[in-house]
Short mmCIF file of C-alpha atoms in Angstrom, two decimals:
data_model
loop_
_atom_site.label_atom_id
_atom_site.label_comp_id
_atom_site.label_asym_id
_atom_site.label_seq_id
_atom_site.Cartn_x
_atom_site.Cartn_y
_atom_site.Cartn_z
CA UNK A 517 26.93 6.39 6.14
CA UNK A 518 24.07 5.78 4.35
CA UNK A 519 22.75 2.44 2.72
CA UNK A 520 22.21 2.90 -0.96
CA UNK A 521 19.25 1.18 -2.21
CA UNK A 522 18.50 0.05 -5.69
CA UNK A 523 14.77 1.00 -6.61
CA UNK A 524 14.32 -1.28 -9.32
CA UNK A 525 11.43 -1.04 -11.86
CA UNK A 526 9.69 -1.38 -15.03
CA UNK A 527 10.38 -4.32 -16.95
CA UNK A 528 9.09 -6.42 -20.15
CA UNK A 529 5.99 -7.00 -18.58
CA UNK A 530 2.02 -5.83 -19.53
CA UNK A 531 2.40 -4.32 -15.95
CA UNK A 532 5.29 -1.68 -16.85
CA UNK A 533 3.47 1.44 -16.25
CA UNK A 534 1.58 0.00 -12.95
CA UNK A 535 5.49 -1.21 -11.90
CA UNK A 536 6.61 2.61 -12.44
CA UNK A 537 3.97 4.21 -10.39
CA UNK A 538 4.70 1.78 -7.48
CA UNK A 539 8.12 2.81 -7.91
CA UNK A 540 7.75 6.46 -7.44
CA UNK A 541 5.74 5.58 -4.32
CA UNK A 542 8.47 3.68 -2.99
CA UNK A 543 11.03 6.84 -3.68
CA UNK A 544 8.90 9.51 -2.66
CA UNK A 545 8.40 7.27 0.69
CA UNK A 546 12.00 6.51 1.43
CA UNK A 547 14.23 7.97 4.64
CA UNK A 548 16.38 10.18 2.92
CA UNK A 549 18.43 10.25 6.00
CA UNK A 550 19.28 6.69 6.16
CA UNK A 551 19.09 6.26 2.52
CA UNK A 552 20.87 7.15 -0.52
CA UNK A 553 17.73 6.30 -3.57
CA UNK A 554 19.74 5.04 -7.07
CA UNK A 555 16.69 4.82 -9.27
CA UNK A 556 17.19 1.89 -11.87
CA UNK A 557 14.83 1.91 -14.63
CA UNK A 558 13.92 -1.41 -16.65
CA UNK A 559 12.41 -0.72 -20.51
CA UNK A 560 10.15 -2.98 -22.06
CA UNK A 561 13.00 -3.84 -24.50
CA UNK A 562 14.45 -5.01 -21.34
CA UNK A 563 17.44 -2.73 -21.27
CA UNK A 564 18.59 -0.78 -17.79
CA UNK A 565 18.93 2.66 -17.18
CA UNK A 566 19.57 5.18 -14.07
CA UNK A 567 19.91 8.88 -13.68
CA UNK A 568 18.10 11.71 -12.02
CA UNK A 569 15.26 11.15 -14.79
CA UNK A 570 13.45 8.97 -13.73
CA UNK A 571 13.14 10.64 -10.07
CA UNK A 572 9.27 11.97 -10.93
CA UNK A 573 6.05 10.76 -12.11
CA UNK A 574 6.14 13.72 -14.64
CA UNK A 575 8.84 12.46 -17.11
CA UNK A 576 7.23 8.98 -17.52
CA UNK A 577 4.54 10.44 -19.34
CA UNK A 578 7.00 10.03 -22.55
CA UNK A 579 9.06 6.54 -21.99
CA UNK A 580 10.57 7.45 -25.47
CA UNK A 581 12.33 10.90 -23.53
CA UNK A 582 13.07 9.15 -20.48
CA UNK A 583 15.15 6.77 -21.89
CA UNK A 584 16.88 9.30 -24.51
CA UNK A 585 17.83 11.25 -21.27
CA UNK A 586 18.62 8.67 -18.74
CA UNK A 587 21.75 6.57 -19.11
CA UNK A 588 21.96 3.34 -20.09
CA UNK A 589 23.66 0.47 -17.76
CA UNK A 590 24.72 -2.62 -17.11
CA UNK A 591 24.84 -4.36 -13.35
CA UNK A 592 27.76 -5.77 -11.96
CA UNK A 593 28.39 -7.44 -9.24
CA UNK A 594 32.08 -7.78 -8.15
CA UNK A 595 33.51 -8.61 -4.38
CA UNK A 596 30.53 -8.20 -2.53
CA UNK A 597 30.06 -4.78 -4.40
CA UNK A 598 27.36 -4.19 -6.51
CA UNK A 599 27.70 -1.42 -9.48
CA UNK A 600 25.82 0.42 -12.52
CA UNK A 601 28.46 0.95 -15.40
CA UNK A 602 27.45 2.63 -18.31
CA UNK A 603 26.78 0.58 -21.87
CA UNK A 604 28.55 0.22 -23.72
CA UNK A 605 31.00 0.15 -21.77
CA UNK A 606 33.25 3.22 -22.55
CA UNK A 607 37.06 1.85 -23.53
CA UNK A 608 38.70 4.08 -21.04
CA UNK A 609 36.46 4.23 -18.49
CA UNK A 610 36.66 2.23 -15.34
CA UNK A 611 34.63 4.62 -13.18
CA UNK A 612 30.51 3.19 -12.77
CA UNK A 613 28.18 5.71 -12.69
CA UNK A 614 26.70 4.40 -9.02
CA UNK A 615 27.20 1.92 -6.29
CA UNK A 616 24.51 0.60 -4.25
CA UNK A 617 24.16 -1.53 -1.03
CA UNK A 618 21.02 -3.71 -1.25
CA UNK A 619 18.39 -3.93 -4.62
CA UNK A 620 15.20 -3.29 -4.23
CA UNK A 621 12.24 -4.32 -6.58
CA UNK A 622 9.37 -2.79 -7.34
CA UNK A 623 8.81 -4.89 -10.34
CA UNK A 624 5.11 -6.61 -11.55
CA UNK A 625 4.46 -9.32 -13.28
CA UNK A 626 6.17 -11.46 -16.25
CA UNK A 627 9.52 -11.51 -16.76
CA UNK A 628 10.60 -10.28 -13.76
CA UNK A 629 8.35 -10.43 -10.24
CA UNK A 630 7.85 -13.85 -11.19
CA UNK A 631 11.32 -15.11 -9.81
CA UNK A 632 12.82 -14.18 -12.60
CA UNK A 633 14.60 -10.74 -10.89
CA UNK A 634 15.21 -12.45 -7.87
CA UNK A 635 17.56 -15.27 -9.69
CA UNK A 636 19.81 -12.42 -11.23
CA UNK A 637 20.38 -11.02 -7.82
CA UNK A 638 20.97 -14.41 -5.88
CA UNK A 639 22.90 -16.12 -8.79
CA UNK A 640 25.16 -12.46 -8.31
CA UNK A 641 24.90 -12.55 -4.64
CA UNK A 642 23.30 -9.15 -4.18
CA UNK A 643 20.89 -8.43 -1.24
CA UNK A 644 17.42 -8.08 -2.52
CA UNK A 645 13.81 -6.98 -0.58
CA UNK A 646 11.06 -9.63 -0.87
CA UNK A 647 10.41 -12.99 -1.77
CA UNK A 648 13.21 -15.02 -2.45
CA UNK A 649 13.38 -17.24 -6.24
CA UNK A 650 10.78 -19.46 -5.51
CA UNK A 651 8.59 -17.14 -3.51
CA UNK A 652 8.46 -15.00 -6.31
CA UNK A 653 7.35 -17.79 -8.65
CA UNK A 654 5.07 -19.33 -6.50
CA UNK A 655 3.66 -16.10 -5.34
CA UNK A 656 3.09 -15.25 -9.17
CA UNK A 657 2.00 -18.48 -10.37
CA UNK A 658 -1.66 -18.95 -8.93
CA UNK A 659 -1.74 -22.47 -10.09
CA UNK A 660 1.05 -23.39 -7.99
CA UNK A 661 0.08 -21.16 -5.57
CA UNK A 662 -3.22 -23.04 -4.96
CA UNK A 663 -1.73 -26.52 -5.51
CA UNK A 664 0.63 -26.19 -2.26
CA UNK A 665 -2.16 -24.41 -0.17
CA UNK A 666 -4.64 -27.55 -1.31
CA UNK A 667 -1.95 -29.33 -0.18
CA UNK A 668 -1.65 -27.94 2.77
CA UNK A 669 -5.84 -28.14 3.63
CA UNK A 670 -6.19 -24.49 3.50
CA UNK A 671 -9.59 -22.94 2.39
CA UNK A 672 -9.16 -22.23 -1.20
CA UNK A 673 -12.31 -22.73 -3.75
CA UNK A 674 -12.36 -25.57 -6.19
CA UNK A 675 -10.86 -25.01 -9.41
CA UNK A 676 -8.95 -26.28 -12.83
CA UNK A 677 -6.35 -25.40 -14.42
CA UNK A 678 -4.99 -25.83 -17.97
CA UNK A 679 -2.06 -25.38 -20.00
CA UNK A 680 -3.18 -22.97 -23.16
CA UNK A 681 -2.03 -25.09 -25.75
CA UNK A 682 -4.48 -27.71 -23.99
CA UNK A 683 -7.48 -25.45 -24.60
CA UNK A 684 -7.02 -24.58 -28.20
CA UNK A 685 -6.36 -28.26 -28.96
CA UNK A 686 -9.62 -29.76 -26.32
CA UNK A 687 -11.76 -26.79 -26.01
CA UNK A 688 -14.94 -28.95 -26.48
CA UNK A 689 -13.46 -31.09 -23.81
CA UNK A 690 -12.64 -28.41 -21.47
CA UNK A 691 -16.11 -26.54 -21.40
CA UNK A 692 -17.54 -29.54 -20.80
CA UNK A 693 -15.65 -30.49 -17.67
CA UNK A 694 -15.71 -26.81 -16.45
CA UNK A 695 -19.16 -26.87 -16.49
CA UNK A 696 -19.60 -29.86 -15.12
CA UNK A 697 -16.93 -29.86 -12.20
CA UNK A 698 -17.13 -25.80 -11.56
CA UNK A 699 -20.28 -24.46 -12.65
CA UNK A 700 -21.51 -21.16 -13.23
CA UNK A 701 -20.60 -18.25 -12.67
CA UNK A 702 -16.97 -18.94 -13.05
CA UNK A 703 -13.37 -16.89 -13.00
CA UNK A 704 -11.41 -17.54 -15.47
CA UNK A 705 -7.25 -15.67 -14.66
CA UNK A 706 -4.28 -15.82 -16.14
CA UNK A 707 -2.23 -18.08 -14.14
CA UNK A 708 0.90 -15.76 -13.76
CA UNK A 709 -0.63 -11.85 -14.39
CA UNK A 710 -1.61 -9.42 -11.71
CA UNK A 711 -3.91 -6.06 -12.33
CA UNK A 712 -6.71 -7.96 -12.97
CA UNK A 713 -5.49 -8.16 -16.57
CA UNK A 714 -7.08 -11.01 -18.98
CA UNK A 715 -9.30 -11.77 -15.55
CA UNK A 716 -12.80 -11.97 -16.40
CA UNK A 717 -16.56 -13.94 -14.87
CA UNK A 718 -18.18 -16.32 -16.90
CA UNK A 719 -22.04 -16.61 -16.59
CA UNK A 720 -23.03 -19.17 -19.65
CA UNK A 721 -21.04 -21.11 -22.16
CA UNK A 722 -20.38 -18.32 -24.56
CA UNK A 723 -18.85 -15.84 -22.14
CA UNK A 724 -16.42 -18.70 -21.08
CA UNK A 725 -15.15 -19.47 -24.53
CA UNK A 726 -14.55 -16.12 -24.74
CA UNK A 727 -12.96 -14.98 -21.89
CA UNK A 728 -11.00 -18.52 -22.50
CA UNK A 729 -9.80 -17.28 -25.75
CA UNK A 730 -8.70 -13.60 -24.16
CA UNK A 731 -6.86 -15.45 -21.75
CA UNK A 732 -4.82 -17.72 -23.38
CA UNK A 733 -3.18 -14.48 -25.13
CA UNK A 734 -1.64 -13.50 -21.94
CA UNK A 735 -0.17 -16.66 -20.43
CA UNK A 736 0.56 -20.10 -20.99
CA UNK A 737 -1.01 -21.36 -18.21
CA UNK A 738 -5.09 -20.64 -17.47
CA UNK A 739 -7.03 -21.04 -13.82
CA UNK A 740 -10.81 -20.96 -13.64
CA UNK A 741 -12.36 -20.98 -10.53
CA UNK A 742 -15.56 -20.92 -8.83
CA UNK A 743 -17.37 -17.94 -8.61
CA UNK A 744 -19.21 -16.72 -5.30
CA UNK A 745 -22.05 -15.07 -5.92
CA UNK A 746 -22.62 -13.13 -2.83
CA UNK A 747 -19.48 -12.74 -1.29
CA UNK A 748 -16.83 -9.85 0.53
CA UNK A 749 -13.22 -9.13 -0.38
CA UNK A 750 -10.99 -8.75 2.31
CA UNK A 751 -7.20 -8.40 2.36
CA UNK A 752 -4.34 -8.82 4.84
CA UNK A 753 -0.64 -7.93 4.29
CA UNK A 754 1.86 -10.10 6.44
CA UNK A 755 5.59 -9.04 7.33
CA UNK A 756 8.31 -11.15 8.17
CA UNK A 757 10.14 -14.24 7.04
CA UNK A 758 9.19 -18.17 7.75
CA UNK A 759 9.82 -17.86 11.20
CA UNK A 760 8.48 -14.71 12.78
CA UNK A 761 5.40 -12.99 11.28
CA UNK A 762 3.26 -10.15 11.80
CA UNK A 763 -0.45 -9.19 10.48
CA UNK A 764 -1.32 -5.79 9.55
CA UNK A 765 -5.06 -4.71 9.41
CA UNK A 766 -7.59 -5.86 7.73
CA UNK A 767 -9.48 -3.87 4.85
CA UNK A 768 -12.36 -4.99 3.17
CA UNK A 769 -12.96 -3.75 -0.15
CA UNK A 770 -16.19 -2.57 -1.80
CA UNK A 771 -15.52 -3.03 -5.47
CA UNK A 772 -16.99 -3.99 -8.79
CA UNK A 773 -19.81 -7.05 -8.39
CA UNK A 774 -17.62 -9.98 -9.22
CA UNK A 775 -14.06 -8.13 -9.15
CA UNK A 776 -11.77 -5.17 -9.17
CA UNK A 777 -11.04 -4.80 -13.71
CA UNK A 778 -7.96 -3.22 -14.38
CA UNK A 779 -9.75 0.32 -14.77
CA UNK A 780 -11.03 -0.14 -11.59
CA UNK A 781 -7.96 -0.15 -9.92
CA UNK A 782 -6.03 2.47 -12.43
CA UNK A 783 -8.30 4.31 -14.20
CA UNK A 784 -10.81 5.42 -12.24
CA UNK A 785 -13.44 3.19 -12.62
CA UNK A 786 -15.18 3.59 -9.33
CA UNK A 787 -15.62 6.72 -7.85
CA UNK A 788 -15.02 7.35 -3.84
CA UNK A 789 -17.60 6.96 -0.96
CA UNK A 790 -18.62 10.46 0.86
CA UNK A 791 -18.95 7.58 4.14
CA UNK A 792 -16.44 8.79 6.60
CA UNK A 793 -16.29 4.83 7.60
CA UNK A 794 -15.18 4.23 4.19
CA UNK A 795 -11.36 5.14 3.56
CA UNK A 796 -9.33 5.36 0.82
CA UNK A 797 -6.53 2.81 0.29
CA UNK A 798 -3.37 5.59 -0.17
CA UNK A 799 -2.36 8.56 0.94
CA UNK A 800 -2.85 11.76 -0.75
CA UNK A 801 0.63 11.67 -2.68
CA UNK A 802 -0.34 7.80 -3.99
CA UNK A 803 -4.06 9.27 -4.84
CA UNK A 804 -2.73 11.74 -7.89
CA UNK A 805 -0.60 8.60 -8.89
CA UNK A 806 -3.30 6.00 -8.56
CA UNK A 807 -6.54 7.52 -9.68
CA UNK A 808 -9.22 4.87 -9.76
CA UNK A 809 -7.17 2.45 -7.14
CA UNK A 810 -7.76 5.53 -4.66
CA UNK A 811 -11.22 5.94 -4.79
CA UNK A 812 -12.10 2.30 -4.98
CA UNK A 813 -14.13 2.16 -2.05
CA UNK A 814 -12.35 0.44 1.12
CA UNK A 815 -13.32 -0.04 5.10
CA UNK A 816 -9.58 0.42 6.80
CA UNK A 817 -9.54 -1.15 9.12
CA UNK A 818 -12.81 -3.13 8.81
CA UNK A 819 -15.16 -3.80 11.32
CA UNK A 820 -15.02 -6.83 12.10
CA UNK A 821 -16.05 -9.20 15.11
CA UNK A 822 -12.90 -10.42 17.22
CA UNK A 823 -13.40 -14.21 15.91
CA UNK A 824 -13.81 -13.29 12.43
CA UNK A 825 -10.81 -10.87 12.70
CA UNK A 826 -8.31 -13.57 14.36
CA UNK A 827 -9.45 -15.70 11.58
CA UNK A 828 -8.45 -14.49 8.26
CA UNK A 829 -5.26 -12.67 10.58
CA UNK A 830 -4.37 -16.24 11.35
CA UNK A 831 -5.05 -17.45 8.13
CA UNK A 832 -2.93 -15.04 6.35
CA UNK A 833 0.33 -15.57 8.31
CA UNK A 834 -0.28 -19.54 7.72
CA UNK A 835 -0.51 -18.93 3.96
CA UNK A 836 2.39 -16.68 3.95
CA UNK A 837 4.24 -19.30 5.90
CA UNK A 838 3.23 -22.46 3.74
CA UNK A 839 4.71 -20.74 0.36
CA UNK A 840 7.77 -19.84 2.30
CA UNK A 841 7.34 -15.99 1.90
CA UNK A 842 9.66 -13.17 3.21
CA UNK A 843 9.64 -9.31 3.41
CA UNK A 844 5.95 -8.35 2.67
CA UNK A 845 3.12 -10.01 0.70
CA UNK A 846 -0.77 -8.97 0.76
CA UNK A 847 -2.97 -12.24 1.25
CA UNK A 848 -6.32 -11.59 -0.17
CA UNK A 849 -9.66 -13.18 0.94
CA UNK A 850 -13.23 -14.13 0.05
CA UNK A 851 -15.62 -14.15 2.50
CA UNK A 852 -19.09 -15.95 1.60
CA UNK A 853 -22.12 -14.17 2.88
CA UNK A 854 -24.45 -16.59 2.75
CA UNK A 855 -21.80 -19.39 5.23
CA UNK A 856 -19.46 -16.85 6.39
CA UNK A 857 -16.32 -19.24 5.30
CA UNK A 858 -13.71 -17.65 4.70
CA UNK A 859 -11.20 -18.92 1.28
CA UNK A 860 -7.81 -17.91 0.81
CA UNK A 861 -8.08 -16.19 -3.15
CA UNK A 862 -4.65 -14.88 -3.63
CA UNK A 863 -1.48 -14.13 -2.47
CA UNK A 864 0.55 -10.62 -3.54
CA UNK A 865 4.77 -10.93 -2.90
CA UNK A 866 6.53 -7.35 -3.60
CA UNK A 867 5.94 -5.22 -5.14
CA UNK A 868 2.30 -6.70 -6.13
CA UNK A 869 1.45 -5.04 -3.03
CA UNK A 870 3.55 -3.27 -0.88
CA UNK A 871 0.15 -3.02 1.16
CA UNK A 872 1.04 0.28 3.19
CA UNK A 873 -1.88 1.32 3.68
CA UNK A 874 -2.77 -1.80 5.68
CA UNK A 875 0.44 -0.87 7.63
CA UNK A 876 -0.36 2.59 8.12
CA UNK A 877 -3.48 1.56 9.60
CA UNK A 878 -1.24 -1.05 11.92
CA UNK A 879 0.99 2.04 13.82
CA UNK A 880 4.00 1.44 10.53
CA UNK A 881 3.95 4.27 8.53
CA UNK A 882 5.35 3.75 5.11
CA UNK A 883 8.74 5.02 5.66
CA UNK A 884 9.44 2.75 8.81
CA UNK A 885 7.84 -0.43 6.80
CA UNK A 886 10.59 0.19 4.19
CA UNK A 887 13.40 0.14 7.00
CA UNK A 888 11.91 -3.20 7.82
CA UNK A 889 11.83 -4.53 4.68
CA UNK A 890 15.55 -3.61 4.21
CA UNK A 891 16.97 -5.10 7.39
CA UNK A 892 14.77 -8.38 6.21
CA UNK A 893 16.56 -8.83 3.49
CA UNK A 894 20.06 -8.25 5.12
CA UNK A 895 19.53 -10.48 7.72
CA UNK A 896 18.30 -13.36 4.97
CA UNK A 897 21.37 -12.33 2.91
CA UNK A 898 23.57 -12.95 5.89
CA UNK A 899 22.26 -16.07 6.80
CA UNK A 900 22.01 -17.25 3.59
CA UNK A 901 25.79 -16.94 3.05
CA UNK A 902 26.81 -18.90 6.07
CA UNK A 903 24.89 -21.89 4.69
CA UNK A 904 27.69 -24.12 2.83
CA UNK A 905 27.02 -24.62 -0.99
CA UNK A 906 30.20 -26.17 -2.14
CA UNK A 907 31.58 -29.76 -1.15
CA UNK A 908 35.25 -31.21 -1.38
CA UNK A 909 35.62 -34.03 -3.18
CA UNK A 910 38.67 -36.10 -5.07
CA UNK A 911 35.43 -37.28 -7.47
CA UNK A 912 37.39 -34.93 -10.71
CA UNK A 913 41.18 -36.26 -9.18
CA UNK A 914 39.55 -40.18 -9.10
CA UNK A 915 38.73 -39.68 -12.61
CA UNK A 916 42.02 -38.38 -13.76
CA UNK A 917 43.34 -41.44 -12.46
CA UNK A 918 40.88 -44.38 -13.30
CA UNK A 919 40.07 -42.39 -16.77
CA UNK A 920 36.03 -42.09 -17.47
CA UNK A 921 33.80 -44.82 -18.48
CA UNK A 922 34.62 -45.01 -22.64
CA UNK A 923 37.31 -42.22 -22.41
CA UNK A 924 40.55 -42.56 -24.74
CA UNK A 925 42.62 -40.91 -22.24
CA UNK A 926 43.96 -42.27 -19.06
CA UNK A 927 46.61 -41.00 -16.50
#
């Protein structure tokens, strides 16, 4: 029998249409032998929908048609069984239009990568792929993400962080510590968005403020950090859980100057290398899908001495491990030129990157790495339901008895 897997996407997020095309990837990937696919479409009015539909890159050209023509749902969870019903719910209809075994999300961003998706399944007790409710917040949340690796002593570069209400209200303030503590060039982010969205280098005082004021639009929380100047991008993807972990290869990407925009990655923005060293970062399927994210420019696997290599490998599966991450994440790096340190920049939970390319370039093709990622997270769901979350007590029956502190009625 085959185990029917929830392909979750979309979402009220600014990273919809990036979630969708990650999504198709996923489907288009799957064992169809081992696996029945239930597509399950979020809209960004935040209302569910499944059918044959949205099986296709082509229909999602139109969202307006796709949802007209795919049906509308609701999820329950009931017994250990997991089920799409139609909604409204039709008055004589006790049939759900599909069943699945185990969810999994290919979601970005806001609103629903950020442990928000992951709650609805746990709270319901459905199996889920990826990071668990606070792995998906932490892993989204780049100021908490840096303050546990600081924490921890891991190589990250100095930063500061700042709520956005706290920059309208002390801007003066604020550009004069930045300046002061970071110096230029900096990199300002929104704390909690992906796709380089809102993500822009500073060089002087005006192109802070404004990059400042573009990214408070985007998120309530703002990071700026300190740029390098001459520096490499490399990235990592790690598989596993918080005990046993694995390292794929290592890429190192050859971008934009200071980073990858948002056209870069979808739009085209760089074109390809004709350097048969230099490969592109999906296969040919993911390329039509991608567009500028295929032909940014990317060494797979790089070539790297054996010291430098163990390095970042060991550095990636001790940052996975230190934000308590399961199923896959991509671990990005910065490498400085000039010292050779390495810094840990940013870490990418599912489906931020499902980084299987880096896999592909391990021996795990992309079909096998989603088989892993499914037995992950039934293995986790097991586990996690032999761990005891209830506790008798006669603390309610004590009360009945004694009566509550300033309560009129006693037994």
């Amino acid at each position: 029998m085959k185990t029917r897997l929830a392909i979750i996407f979309g979402g009220e997020s600014v990273e919809h249409e990036i979630s969708i095309i990650s999504a198709q990837q996923v489907i288009e990937a799957v064992n169809k032998d081992k696996y029945e696919v239930i597509p399950v479409y979020i809209s960004k009015k935040n209302e569910w929908y499944t059918g044959d539909v949205l099986l296709g890159m082509e229909h999602f050209k139109d969202l307006d048609f796709v949802e007209k023509n795919a049906k509308k749902v609701k999820l329950i969870a009931d017994k250990s069984r997991y089920f799409l019903y139609e909604y409204p719910f039709k008055v004589f209809s006790k049939k759900p239009l599909a069943e699945f075994d185990v969810a999994f999300p290919v979601v970005h961003g806001t609103n629903v990568e950020d442990g928000t998706i992951q709650g609805l399944f746990a709270s319901n007790k459905i199996p889920f792929v990826g990071p668990t409710v606070s792995g998906g917040a932490v892993g989204q949340d780049k100021v908490l993400m840096k303050l546990i690796w600081q924490a921890s002593q891991l190589p990250i570069l100095p930063y500061i962080w700042c709520y956005s209400k706290q920059w309208s209200q002390l801007k003066s303030e604020y550009v004069k510590r930045l300046i002061a503590e970071i110096g230029f060039p900096m990199i300002i982010k929104p704390a909690s968005l992906g796709s380089s969205i809102g993500i822009a280098v500073a060089k002087n005082e005006d192109e802070l403020i404004s990059a400042m004021d573009d990214a408070v639009n985007y998120d309530e929380k703002i990071i700026v950090e300190q740029a390098l100047v001459d520096f490499t991008e490399m990235n990592c993807s790690v598989l596993g859980n918080s005990v046993e972990t694995q390292a794929s290869a290592i890429e190192k990407v050859f971008g934009a100057e200071d980073f990858l925009s948002f056209e870069d990655k979808y739009q085209g923005g760089k074109s390809g290398s004709k350097n048969p060293k230099m490969q592109i970062s999906a296969t040919d399927t993911s390329s039509k899908m991608l567009g500028g994210m295929a032909n940014t420019i990317r060494e797979i696997p790089a070539i790297l001495d054996i010291e430098m290599e163990q390095a970042i490998k060991g550095l990636a599966e001790l940052a996975f491990k230190t934000l308590g991450m399961t199923g896959v994440s991509r671990i990005d790096f910065l490498v400085d030129n000039r010292t050779n340190k390495i810094y840990l920049n940013e870490i990418n939970t599912i489906p931020g990157s499902l980084s299987f390319y880096l896999w592909q370039a391990a021996g795990i093709e992309f079909s096998e790495l989603i088989d892993k990622l499914v037995k992950i997270a039934i293995t986790r769901f097991r586990e996690h339901e032999k761990t005891v979350f209830t506790y008798d007590s006669n603390v309610l029956a004590q009360l009945a008895t004694r009566g509550s502190k300033g309560s009129k009625f006693k037994k």
